[in-house]
PDB file of C-alpha atoms in Angstrom:
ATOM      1  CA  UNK A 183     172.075 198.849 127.476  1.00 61.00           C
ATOM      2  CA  UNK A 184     171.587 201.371 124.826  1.00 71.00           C
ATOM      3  CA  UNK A 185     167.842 201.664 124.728  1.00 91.00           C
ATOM      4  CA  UNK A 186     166.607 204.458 122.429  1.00 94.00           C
ATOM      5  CA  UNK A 187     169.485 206.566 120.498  1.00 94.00           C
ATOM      6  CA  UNK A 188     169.130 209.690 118.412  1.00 96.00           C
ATOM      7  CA  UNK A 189     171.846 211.694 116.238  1.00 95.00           C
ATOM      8  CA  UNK A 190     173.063 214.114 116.119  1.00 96.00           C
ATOM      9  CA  UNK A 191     172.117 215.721 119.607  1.00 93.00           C
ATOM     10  CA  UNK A 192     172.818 219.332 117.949  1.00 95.00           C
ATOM     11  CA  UNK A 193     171.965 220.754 114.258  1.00 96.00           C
ATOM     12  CA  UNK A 194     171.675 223.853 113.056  1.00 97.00           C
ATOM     13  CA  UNK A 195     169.979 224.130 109.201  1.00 97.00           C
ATOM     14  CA  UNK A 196     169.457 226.997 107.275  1.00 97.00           C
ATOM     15  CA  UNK A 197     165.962 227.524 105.883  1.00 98.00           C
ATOM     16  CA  UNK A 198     164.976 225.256 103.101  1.00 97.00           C
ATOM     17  CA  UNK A 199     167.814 222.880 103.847  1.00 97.00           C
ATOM     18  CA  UNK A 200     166.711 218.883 104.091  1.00 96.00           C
ATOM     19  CA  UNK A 201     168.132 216.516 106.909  1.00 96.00           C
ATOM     20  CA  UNK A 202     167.106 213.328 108.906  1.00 97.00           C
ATOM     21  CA  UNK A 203     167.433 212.733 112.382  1.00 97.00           C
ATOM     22  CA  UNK A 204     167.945 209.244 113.520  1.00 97.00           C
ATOM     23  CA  UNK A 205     166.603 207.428 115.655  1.00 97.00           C
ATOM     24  CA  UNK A 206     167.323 203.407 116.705  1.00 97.00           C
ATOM     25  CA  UNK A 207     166.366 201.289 119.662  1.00 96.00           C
ATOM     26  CA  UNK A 208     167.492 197.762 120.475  1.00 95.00           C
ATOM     27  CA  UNK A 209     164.511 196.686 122.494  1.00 92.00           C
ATOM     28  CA  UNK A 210     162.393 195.541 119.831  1.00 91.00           C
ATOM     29  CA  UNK A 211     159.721 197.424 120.469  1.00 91.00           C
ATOM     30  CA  UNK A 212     156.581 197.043 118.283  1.00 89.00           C
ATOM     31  CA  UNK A 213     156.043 200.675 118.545  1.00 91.00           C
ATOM     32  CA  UNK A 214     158.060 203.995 117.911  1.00 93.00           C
ATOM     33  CA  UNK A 215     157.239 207.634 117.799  1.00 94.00           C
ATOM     34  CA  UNK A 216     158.411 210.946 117.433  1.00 96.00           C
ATOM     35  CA  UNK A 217     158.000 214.202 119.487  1.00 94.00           C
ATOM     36  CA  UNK A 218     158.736 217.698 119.503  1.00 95.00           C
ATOM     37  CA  UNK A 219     159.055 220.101 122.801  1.00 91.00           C
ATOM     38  CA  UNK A 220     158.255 223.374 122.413  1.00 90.00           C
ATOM     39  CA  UNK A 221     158.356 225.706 126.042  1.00 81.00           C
ATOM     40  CA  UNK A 222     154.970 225.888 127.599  1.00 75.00           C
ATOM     41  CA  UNK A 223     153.563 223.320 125.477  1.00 78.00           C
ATOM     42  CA  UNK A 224     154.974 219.936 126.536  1.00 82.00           C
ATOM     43  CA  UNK A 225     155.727 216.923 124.239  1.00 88.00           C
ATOM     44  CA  UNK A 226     153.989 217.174 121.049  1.00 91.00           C
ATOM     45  CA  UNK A 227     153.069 213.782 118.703  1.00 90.00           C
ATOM     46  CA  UNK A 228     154.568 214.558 114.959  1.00 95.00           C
ATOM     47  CA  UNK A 229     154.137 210.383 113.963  1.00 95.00           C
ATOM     48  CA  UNK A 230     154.170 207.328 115.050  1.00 93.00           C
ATOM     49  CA  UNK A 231     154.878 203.755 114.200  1.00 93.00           C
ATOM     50  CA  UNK A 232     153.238 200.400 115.507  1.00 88.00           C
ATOM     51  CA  UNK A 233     155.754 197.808 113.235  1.00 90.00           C
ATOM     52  CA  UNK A 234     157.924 198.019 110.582  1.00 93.00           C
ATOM     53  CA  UNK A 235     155.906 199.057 107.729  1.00 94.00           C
ATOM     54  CA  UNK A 236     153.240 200.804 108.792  1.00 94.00           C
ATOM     55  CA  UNK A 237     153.018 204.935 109.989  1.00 95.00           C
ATOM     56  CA  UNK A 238     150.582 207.162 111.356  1.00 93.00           C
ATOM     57  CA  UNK A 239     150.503 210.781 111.812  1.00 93.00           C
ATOM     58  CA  UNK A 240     150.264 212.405 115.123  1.00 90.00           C
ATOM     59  CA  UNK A 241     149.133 216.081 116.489  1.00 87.00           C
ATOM     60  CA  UNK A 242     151.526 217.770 114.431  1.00 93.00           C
ATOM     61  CA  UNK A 243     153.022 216.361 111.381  1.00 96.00           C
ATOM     62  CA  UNK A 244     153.361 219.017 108.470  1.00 96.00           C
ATOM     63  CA  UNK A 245     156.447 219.464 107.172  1.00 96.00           C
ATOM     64  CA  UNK A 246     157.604 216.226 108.294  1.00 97.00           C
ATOM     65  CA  UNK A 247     158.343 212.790 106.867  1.00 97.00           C
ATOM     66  CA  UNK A 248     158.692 209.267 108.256  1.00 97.00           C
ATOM     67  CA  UNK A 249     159.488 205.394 107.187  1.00 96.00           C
ATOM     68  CA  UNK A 250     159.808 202.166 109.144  1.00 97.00           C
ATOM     69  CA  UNK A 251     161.892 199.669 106.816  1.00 96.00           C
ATOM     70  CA  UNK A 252     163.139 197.860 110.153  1.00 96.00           C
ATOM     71  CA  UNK A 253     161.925 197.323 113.863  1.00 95.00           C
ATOM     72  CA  UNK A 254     164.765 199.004 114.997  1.00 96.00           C
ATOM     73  CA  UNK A 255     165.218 202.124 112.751  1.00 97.00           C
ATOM     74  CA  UNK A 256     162.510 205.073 112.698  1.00 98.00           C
ATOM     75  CA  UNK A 257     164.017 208.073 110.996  1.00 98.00           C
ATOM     76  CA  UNK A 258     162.282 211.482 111.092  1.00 98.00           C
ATOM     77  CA  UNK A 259     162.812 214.012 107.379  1.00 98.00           C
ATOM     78  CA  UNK A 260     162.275 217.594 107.441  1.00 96.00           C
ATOM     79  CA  UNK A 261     162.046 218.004 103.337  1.00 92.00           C
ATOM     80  CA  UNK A 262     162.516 222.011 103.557  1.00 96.00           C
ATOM     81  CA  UNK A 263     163.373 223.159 107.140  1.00 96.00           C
ATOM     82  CA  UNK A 264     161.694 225.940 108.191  1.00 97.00           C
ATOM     83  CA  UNK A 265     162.571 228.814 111.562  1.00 96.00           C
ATOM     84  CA  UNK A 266     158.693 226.958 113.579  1.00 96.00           C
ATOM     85  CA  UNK A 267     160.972 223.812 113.146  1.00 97.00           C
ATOM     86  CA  UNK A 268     163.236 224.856 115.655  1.00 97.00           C
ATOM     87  CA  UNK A 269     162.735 222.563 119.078  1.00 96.00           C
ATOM     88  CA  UNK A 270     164.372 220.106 120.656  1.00 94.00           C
ATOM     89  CA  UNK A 271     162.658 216.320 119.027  1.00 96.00           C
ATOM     90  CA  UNK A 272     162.271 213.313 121.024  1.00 94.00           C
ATOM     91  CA  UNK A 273     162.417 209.630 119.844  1.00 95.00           C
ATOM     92  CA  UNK A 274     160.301 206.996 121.952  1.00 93.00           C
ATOM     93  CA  UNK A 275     160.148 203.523 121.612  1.00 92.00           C
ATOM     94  CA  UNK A 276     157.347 201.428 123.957  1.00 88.00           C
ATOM     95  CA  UNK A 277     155.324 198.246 123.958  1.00 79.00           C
ATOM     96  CA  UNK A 278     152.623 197.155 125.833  1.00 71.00           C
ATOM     97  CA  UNK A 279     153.554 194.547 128.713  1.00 67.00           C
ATOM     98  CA  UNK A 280     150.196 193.455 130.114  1.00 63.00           C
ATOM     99  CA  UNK A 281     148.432 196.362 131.931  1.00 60.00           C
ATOM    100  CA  UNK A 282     150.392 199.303 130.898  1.00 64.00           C
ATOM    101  CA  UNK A 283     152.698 200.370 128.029  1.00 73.00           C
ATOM    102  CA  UNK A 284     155.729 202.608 128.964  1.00 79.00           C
ATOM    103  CA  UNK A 285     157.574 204.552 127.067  1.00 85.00           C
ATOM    104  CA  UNK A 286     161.564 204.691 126.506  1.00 89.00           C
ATOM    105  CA  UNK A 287     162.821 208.050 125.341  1.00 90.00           C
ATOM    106  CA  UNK A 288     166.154 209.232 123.615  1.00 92.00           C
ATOM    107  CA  UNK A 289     168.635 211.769 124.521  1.00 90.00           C
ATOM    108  CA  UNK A 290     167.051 214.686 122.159  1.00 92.00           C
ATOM    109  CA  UNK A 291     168.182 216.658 119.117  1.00 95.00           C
ATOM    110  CA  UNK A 292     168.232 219.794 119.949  1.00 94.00           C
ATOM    111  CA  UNK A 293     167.307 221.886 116.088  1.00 97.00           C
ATOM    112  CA  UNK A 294     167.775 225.767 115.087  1.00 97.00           C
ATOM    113  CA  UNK A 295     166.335 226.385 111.529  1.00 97.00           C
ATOM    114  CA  UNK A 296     168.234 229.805 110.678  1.00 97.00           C
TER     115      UNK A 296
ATOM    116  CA  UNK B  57     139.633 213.713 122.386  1.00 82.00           C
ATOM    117  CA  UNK B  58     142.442 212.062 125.334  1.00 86.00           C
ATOM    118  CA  UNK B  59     144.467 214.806 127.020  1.00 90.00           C
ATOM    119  CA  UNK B  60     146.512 215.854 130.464  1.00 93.00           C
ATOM    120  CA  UNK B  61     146.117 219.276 131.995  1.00 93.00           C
ATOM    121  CA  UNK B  62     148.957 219.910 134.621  1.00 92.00           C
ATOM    122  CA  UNK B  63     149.630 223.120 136.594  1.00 85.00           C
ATOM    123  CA  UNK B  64     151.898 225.260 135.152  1.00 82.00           C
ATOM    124  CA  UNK B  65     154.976 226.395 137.009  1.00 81.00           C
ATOM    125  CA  UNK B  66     157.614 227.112 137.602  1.00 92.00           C
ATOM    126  CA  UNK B  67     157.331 226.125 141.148  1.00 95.00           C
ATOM    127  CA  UNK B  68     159.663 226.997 143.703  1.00 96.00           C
ATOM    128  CA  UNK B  69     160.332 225.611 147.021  1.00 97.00           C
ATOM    129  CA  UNK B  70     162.798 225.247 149.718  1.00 97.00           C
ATOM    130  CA  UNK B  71     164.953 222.468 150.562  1.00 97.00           C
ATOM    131  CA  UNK B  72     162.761 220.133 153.072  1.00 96.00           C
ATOM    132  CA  UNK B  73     159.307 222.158 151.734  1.00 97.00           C
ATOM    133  CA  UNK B  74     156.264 219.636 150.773  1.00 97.00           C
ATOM    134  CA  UNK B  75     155.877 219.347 147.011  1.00 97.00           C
ATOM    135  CA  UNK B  76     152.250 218.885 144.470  1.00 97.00           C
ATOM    136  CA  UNK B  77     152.267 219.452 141.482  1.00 97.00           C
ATOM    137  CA  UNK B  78     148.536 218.750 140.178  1.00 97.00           C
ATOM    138  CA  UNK B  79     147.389 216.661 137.156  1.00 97.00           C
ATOM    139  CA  UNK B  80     143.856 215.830 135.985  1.00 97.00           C
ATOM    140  CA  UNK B  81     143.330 214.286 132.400  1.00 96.00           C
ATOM    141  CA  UNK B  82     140.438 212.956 130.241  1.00 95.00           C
ATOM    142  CA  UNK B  83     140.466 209.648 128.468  1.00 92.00           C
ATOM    143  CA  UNK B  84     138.283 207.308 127.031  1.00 87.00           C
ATOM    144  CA  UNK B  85     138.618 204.021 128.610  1.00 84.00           C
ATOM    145  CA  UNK B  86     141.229 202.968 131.098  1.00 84.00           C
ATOM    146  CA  UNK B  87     143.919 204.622 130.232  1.00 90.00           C
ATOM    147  CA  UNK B  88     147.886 203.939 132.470  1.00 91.00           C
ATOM    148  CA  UNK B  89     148.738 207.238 134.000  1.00 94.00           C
ATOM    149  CA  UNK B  90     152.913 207.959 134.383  1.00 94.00           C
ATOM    150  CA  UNK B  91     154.769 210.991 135.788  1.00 96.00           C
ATOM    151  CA  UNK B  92     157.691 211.350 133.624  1.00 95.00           C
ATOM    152  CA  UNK B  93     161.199 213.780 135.048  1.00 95.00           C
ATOM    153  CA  UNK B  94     163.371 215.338 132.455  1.00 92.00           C
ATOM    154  CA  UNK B  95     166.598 216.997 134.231  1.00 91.00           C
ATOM    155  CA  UNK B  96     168.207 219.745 132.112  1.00 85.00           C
ATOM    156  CA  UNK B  97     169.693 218.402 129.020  1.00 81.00           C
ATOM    157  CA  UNK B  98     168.401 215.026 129.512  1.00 83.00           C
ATOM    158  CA  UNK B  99     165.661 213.008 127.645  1.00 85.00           C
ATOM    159  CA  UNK B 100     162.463 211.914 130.013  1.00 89.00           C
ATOM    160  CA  UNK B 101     162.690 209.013 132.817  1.00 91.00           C
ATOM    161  CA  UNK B 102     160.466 207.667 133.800  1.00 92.00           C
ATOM    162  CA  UNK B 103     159.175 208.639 137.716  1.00 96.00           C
ATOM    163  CA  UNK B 104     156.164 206.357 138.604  1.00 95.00           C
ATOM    164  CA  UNK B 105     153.182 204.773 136.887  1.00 93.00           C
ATOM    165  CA  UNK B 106     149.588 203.530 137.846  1.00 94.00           C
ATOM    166  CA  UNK B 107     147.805 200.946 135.321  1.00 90.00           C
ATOM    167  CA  UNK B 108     144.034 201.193 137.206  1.00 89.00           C
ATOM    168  CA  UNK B 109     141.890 203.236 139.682  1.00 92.00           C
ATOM    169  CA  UNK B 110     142.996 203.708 142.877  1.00 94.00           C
ATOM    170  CA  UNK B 111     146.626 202.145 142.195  1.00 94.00           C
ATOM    171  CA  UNK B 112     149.506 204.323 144.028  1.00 97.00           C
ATOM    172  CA  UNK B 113     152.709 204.604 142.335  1.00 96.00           C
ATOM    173  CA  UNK B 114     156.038 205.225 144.015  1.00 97.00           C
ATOM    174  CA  UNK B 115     159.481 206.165 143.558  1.00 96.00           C
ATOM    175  CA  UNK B 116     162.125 208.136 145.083  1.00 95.00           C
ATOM    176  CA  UNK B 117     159.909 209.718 147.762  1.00 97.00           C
ATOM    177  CA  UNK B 118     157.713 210.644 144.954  1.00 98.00           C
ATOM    178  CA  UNK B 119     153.678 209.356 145.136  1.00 98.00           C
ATOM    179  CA  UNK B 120     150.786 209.788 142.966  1.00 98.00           C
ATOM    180  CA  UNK B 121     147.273 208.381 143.039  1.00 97.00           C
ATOM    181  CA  UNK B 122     145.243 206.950 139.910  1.00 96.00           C
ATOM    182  CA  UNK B 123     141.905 208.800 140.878  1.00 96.00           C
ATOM    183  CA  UNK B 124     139.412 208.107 138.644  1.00 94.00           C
ATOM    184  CA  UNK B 125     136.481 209.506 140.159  1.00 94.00           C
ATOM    185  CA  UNK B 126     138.087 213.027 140.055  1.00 95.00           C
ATOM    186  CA  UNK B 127     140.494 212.286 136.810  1.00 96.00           C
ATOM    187  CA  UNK B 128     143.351 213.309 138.697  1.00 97.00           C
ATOM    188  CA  UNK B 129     146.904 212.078 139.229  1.00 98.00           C
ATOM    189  CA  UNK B 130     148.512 214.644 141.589  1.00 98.00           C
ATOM    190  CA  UNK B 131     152.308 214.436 142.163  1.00 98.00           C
ATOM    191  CA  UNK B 132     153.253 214.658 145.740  1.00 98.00           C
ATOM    192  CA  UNK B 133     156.375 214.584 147.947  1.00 98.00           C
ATOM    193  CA  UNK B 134     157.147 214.957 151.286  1.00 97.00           C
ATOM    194  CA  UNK B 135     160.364 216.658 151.815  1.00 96.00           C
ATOM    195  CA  UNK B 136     162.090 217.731 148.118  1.00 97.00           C
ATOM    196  CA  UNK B 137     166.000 217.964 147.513  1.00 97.00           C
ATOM    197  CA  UNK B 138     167.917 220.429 145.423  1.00 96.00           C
ATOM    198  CA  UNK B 139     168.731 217.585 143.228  1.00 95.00           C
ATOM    199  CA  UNK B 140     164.882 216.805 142.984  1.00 97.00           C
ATOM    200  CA  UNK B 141     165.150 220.368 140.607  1.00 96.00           C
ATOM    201  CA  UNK B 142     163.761 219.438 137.209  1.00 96.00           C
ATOM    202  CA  UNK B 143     161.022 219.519 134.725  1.00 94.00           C
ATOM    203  CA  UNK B 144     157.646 217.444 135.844  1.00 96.00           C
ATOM    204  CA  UNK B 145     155.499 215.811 132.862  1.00 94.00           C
ATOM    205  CA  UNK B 146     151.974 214.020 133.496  1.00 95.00           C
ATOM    206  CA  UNK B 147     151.468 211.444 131.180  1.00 93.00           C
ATOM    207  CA  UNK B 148     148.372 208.851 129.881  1.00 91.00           C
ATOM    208  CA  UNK B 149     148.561 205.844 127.571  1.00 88.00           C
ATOM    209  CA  UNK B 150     145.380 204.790 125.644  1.00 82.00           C
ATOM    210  CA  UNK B 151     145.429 201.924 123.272  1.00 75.00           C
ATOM    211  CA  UNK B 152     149.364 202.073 122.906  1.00 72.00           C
ATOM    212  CA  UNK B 153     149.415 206.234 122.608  1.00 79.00           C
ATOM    213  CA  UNK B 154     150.671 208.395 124.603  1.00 85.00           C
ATOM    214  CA  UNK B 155     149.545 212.575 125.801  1.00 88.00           C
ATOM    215  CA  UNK B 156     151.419 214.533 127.716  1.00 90.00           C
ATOM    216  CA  UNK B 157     150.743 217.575 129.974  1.00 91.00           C
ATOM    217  CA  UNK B 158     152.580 220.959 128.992  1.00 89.00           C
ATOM    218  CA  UNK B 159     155.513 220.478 131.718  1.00 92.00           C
ATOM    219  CA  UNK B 160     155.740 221.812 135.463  1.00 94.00           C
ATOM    220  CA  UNK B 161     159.456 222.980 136.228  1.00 94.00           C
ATOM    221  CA  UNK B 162     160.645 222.767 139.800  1.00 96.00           C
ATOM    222  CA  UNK B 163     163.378 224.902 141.550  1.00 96.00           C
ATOM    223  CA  UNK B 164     164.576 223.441 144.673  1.00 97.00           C
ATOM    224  CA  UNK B 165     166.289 226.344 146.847  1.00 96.00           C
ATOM    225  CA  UNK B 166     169.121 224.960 149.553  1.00 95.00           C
TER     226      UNK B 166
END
């Protein structure tokens, strides 16, 4: 079972450099979103997804660009990378299954912006 | 707005030593309540889960208590293992979103 996967799990960009960080899941799961983990301050909501189609942003999405073509895909852009870009960046994919929805999370990406 | 306040860490215990690690949260509605683990390197897992008030969720030794007249969801076990040794997140879901406390890490001395 594969589950949520995200590449590459290590990047480092220089500032103002572009690059996407993948993210699929084979679940088909309505809904997908991504984080980023900063020390001290937990998992933080950059967007989300509830179908292919449709995005939303979360807590903290400057700088930071999404699409859902397909149920399965939900790549995350940084356009210009920047050194408060640096954190490791979490993937989830979840639907709801009666009472409760859990969430499925990737591996990580771990990201220094030199 | 929805949000989890957990205590901050890191905590450190000895092998055998009884573990809580304390969560409260506010929500609108009736939100599910999850502990999630993250070991080093690793993505979150899922720990446990509650869906109402009052529900008890369970796994590995590990218990915690949907309280809603307090708003808490306190992470408790018995007797911890080195192995237990890992980052602690307190979770919510409300209408298909998810908030996450800031992380409590454990050390687990032999």
């Amino acid at each position: 079972n594969a589950g949520v996967t995200q590449t590459p799990k290590f990047q480092v960009l220089k500032t103002g450099q572009s690059m996407t960080l993948q993210c699929a899941q084979d679940m088909n799961h309505e809904y997908m979103s991504w984080y980023r983990q900063d020390p001290g301050m937990g998992l933080r909501l950059i967007h989300y997804s509830v179908g292919a189609g449709i995005t939303d942003q979360g807590e903290v999405p400057n700088g930071y660009n999404v699409s859902r073509s397909t149920t399965e895909d939900f790549p995350l852009r940084l356009l210009s990378a920047a050194p408060s870009q640096t954190s490791v960046y979490f993937c989830a994919s979840s639907r709801p299954t009666g009472l409760y929805t859990e969430a499925f999370f990737g591996q990580g990406t771990r990201l220094t912006v030199v | 707005g929805d949000s989890v306040t957990q205590m901050e860490g890191p905590v450190t215990l000895s092998e055998e030593a009884f573990l809580t690690i304390n969560c409260t949260y506010t929500a609108t509605g009736y939100p599910s309540l999850f502990w999630y683990v993250q070991y080093p390197g690793e993505g979150l897992q899922l720990l446990l889960k509650a869906t109402k008030a009052d529900d008890k969720g369970s796994n590995k030794g590990f218990e915690a208590t949907y309280r809603k007249e307090t708003t808490s969801f306190h992470l408790e076990k018995g007797s911890v293992q080195v192995s237990d040794s890992a980052v602690y997140f307190c979770a919510l879901s409300n209408f298909n979103k998810f908030y996450f406390g800031s992380g409590t890490k454990l050390n687990v001395k032999p």
